[in-house]
mmCIF file of C-alpha atoms in Angstrom:
data_model
loop_
_atom_site.group_PDB
_atom_site.id
_atom_site.type_symbol
_atom_site.label_atom_id
_atom_site.label_comp_id
_atom_site.label_asym_id
_atom_site.label_seq_id
_atom_site.Cartn_x
_atom_site.Cartn_y
_atom_site.Cartn_z
ATOM 1 C CA UNK A 1 0.000 0.000 0.000
ATOM 2 C CA UNK A 2 1.282 3.445 -0.850
ATOM 3 C CA UNK A 3 0.176 6.550 1.038
ATOM 4 C CA UNK A 4 -0.793 9.673 -0.827
ATOM 5 C CA UNK A 5 1.400 12.743 -0.512
ATOM 6 C CA UNK A 6 -1.458 14.393 1.414
ATOM 7 C CA UNK A 7 -1.366 11.704 4.132
ATOM 8 C CA UNK A 8 2.436 11.794 4.255
ATOM 9 C CA UNK A 9 2.400 15.560 4.798
ATOM 10 C CA UNK A 10 -0.393 15.265 7.383
ATOM 11 C CA UNK A 11 1.617 12.786 9.446
ATOM 12 C CA UNK A 12 4.697 15.000 9.251
ATOM 13 C CA UNK A 13 2.675 18.050 10.328
ATOM 14 C CA UNK A 14 1.277 16.125 13.301
ATOM 15 C CA UNK A 15 4.757 14.958 14.261
ATOM 16 C CA UNK A 16 6.160 18.499 14.036
ATOM 17 C CA UNK A 17 3.378 19.843 16.229
ATOM 18 C CA UNK A 18 3.854 17.015 18.731
ATOM 19 C CA UNK A 19 7.320 18.355 19.560
ATOM 20 C CA UNK A 20 6.272 22.009 19.749
ATOM 21 C CA UNK A 21 6.773 22.767 23.417
ATOM 22 C CA UNK A 22 5.898 26.408 23.980
ATOM 23 C CA UNK A 23 6.260 27.780 20.473
ATOM 24 C CA UNK A 24 3.269 27.665 18.169
ATOM 25 C CA UNK A 25 4.688 27.313 14.656
ATOM 26 C CA UNK A 26 2.808 28.836 11.756
ATOM 27 C CA UNK A 27 1.683 26.873 8.722
ATOM 28 C CA UNK A 28 4.453 28.566 6.750
ATOM 29 C CA UNK A 29 7.091 27.544 9.327
ATOM 30 C CA UNK A 30 5.879 23.944 9.362
ATOM 31 C CA UNK A 31 5.887 23.868 5.555
ATOM 32 C CA UNK A 32 9.435 25.197 5.504
ATOM 33 C CA UNK A 33 10.670 22.779 8.172
ATOM 34 C CA UNK A 34 9.062 19.778 6.473
ATOM 35 C CA UNK A 35 10.178 21.009 3.021
ATOM 36 C CA UNK A 36 6.641 20.929 1.624
ATOM 37 C CA UNK A 37 4.940 23.660 -0.449
ATOM 38 C CA UNK A 38 2.986 26.106 1.688
ATOM 39 C CA UNK A 39 -0.235 25.713 -0.315
ATOM 40 C CA UNK A 40 -0.194 21.948 0.134
ATOM 41 C CA UNK A 41 0.535 22.300 3.849
ATOM 42 C CA UNK A 42 -2.314 24.792 4.243
ATOM 43 C CA UNK A 43 -4.774 22.259 2.776
ATOM 44 C CA UNK A 44 -3.464 19.575 5.117
ATOM 45 C CA UNK A 45 -3.740 21.918 8.113
ATOM 46 C CA UNK A 46 -7.352 22.731 7.196
ATOM 47 C CA UNK A 47 -8.225 19.013 7.062
ATOM 48 C CA UNK A 48 -6.450 18.218 10.341
ATOM 49 C CA UNK A 49 -8.225 21.143 11.983
ATOM 50 C CA UNK A 50 -11.561 19.877 10.645
ATOM 51 C CA UNK A 51 -10.784 16.458 12.167
ATOM 52 C CA UNK A 52 -10.097 18.094 15.547
ATOM 53 C CA UNK A 53 -6.458 16.982 15.605
ATOM 54 C CA UNK A 54 -4.961 20.472 15.547
ATOM 55 C CA UNK A 55 -6.092 23.989 16.262
ATOM 56 C CA UNK A 56 -4.995 27.104 14.456
ATOM 57 C CA UNK A 57 -4.880 30.475 16.159
ATOM 58 C CA UNK A 58 -4.614 33.677 14.158
ATOM 59 C CA UNK A 59 -2.888 36.898 15.063
ATOM 60 C CA UNK A 60 -0.146 37.820 17.473
ATOM 61 C CA UNK A 61 0.892 34.783 19.491
ATOM 62 C CA UNK A 62 -1.017 32.551 17.094
ATOM 63 C CA UNK A 63 0.074 29.445 15.294
ATOM 64 C CA UNK A 64 -0.677 25.756 15.165
ATOM 65 C CA UNK A 65 -1.091 23.465 18.146
ATOM 66 C CA UNK A 66 -1.781 19.776 18.482
ATOM 67 C CA UNK A 67 -4.974 19.055 20.432
ATOM 68 C CA UNK A 68 -5.164 16.361 23.114
ATOM 69 C CA UNK A 69 -7.086 14.247 20.606
ATOM 70 C CA UNK A 70 -4.329 14.813 18.059
ATOM 71 C CA UNK A 71 -1.605 13.794 20.490
ATOM 72 C CA UNK A 72 -3.411 10.544 21.341
ATOM 73 C CA UNK A 73 -4.676 9.838 17.814
ATOM 74 C CA UNK A 74 -4.024 6.388 16.419
ATOM 75 C CA UNK A 75 -1.764 6.591 13.388
ATOM 76 C CA UNK A 76 -3.856 3.867 11.764
ATOM 77 C CA UNK A 77 -7.012 5.878 12.419
ATOM 78 C CA UNK A 78 -5.499 9.024 10.922
ATOM 79 C CA UNK A 79 -4.338 7.137 7.830
ATOM 80 C CA UNK A 80 -7.766 5.492 7.418
ATOM 81 C CA UNK A 81 -9.463 8.872 7.746
ATOM 82 C CA UNK A 82 -7.219 10.495 5.155
ATOM 83 C CA UNK A 83 -6.833 7.587 2.740
ATOM 84 C CA UNK A 84 -10.223 5.957 3.131
ATOM 85 C CA UNK A 85 -10.629 2.320 4.119
ATOM 86 C CA UNK A 86 -11.483 1.067 0.644
ATOM 87 C CA UNK A 87 -9.882 -1.908 -1.046
ATOM 88 C CA UNK A 88 -6.330 -1.659 -2.377
ATOM 89 C CA UNK A 89 -7.635 -2.488 -5.861
ATOM 90 C CA UNK A 90 -10.981 -1.607 -7.380
ATOM 91 C CA UNK A 91 -12.386 -4.846 -8.758
ATOM 92 C CA UNK A 92 -15.854 -3.370 -9.308
ATOM 93 C CA UNK A 93 -14.825 -0.126 -11.058
ATOM 94 C CA UNK A 94 -16.014 1.273 -14.362
ATOM 95 C CA UNK A 95 -14.782 -1.872 -16.084
ATOM 96 C CA UNK A 96 -15.256 -4.684 -13.539
ATOM 97 C CA UNK A 97 -12.481 -7.256 -13.410
ATOM 98 C CA UNK A 98 -13.511 -10.498 -15.135
ATOM 99 C CA UNK A 99 -11.768 -12.472 -12.358
ATOM 100 C CA UNK A 100 -13.697 -10.884 -9.480
ATOM 101 C CA UNK A 101 -15.940 -13.913 -8.912
ATOM 102 C CA UNK A 102 -13.063 -16.339 -8.310
ATOM 103 C CA UNK A 103 -10.024 -14.159 -7.628
ATOM 104 C CA UNK A 104 -7.706 -15.055 -4.761
ATOM 105 C CA UNK A 105 -5.675 -11.860 -5.154
ATOM 106 C CA UNK A 106 -8.444 -9.595 -3.831
ATOM 107 C CA UNK A 107 -8.651 -11.502 -0.532
ATOM 108 C CA UNK A 108 -4.866 -11.584 -0.154
ATOM 109 C CA UNK A 109 -4.653 -7.832 -0.735
ATOM 110 C CA UNK A 110 -7.438 -7.204 1.784
ATOM 111 C CA UNK A 111 -5.573 -9.279 4.418
ATOM 112 C CA UNK A 112 -2.367 -7.377 3.652
ATOM 113 C CA UNK A 113 -4.209 -4.071 4.058
ATOM 114 C CA UNK A 114 -5.702 -5.251 7.362
ATOM 115 C CA UNK A 115 -2.201 -6.200 8.555
ATOM 116 C CA UNK A 116 -0.898 -2.775 7.485
ATOM 117 C CA UNK A 117 -3.530 -0.990 9.577
ATOM 118 C CA UNK A 118 -3.130 -3.440 12.481
ATOM 119 C CA UNK A 119 0.531 -2.421 12.641
ATOM 120 C CA UNK A 120 -0.327 1.307 12.673
ATOM 121 C CA UNK A 121 -3.377 1.175 14.982
ATOM 122 C CA UNK A 122 -1.556 0.878 18.323
ATOM 123 C CA UNK A 123 0.843 3.723 17.463
ATOM 124 C CA UNK A 124 -0.138 7.231 18.517
ATOM 125 C CA UNK A 125 1.159 10.510 17.168
ATOM 126 C CA UNK A 126 3.007 10.901 20.464
ATOM 127 C CA UNK A 127 4.749 7.539 19.870
ATOM 128 C CA UNK A 128 6.068 8.780 16.536
ATOM 129 C CA UNK A 129 8.118 11.525 18.157
ATOM 130 C CA UNK A 130 9.983 9.388 20.673
ATOM 131 C CA UNK A 131 13.781 9.537 20.408
ATOM 132 C CA UNK A 132 15.493 9.771 17.995
ATOM 133 C CA UNK A 133 12.734 11.419 15.901
ATOM 134 C CA UNK A 134 11.586 14.056 18.414
ATOM 135 C CA UNK A 135 15.020 15.542 19.058
ATOM 136 C CA UNK A 136 15.726 15.575 15.309
ATOM 137 C CA UNK A 137 12.453 17.407 14.651
ATOM 138 C CA UNK A 138 13.305 19.956 17.331
ATOM 139 C CA UNK A 139 16.734 20.457 15.804
ATOM 140 C CA UNK A 140 15.469 21.095 12.299
ATOM 141 C CA UNK A 141 12.601 23.244 13.580
ATOM 142 C CA UNK A 142 14.907 25.721 15.240
ATOM 143 C CA UNK A 143 16.557 26.283 11.865
ATOM 144 C CA UNK A 144 13.265 27.366 10.282
ATOM 145 C CA UNK A 145 13.063 30.929 8.993
ATOM 146 C CA UNK A 146 11.377 33.689 11.013
ATOM 147 C CA UNK A 147 7.672 33.651 11.761
ATOM 148 C CA UNK A 148 5.350 34.608 8.971
ATOM 149 C CA UNK A 149 1.875 36.075 9.316
ATOM 150 C CA UNK A 150 -1.126 33.819 9.893
ATOM 151 C CA UNK A 151 -1.339 30.309 11.356
#
């Protein structure tokens, strides 16, 4: 299974915010630190805010913060929410697969997908920033350029 770029960026944003101690980084700072285009990061931030995983504060002293729900969120749950829990392959699409009635591949792929999520489910966002990742994130975050306007 391959994650979309959107989900990859979302997980990196959550990880960056999980190590934010007292500073509230802006969307622009997070984008810069994670080396992702600002516009893409802004869309991710909007989705994560909609899911209740982060909050964005505008104005002086504003920025992005991970919510308690975001800190404790299951990585598997976040990935399912962003990727959807559909099958790895679409056997019933516009042109249904002629093998769909007797195909063993579909079941094997479904079991593999279930195993993928089972591996991610017990992990929380907080778990992802344990050493050595957390200290590395803090190190690269301090090298980010100055604060820009807006969350």
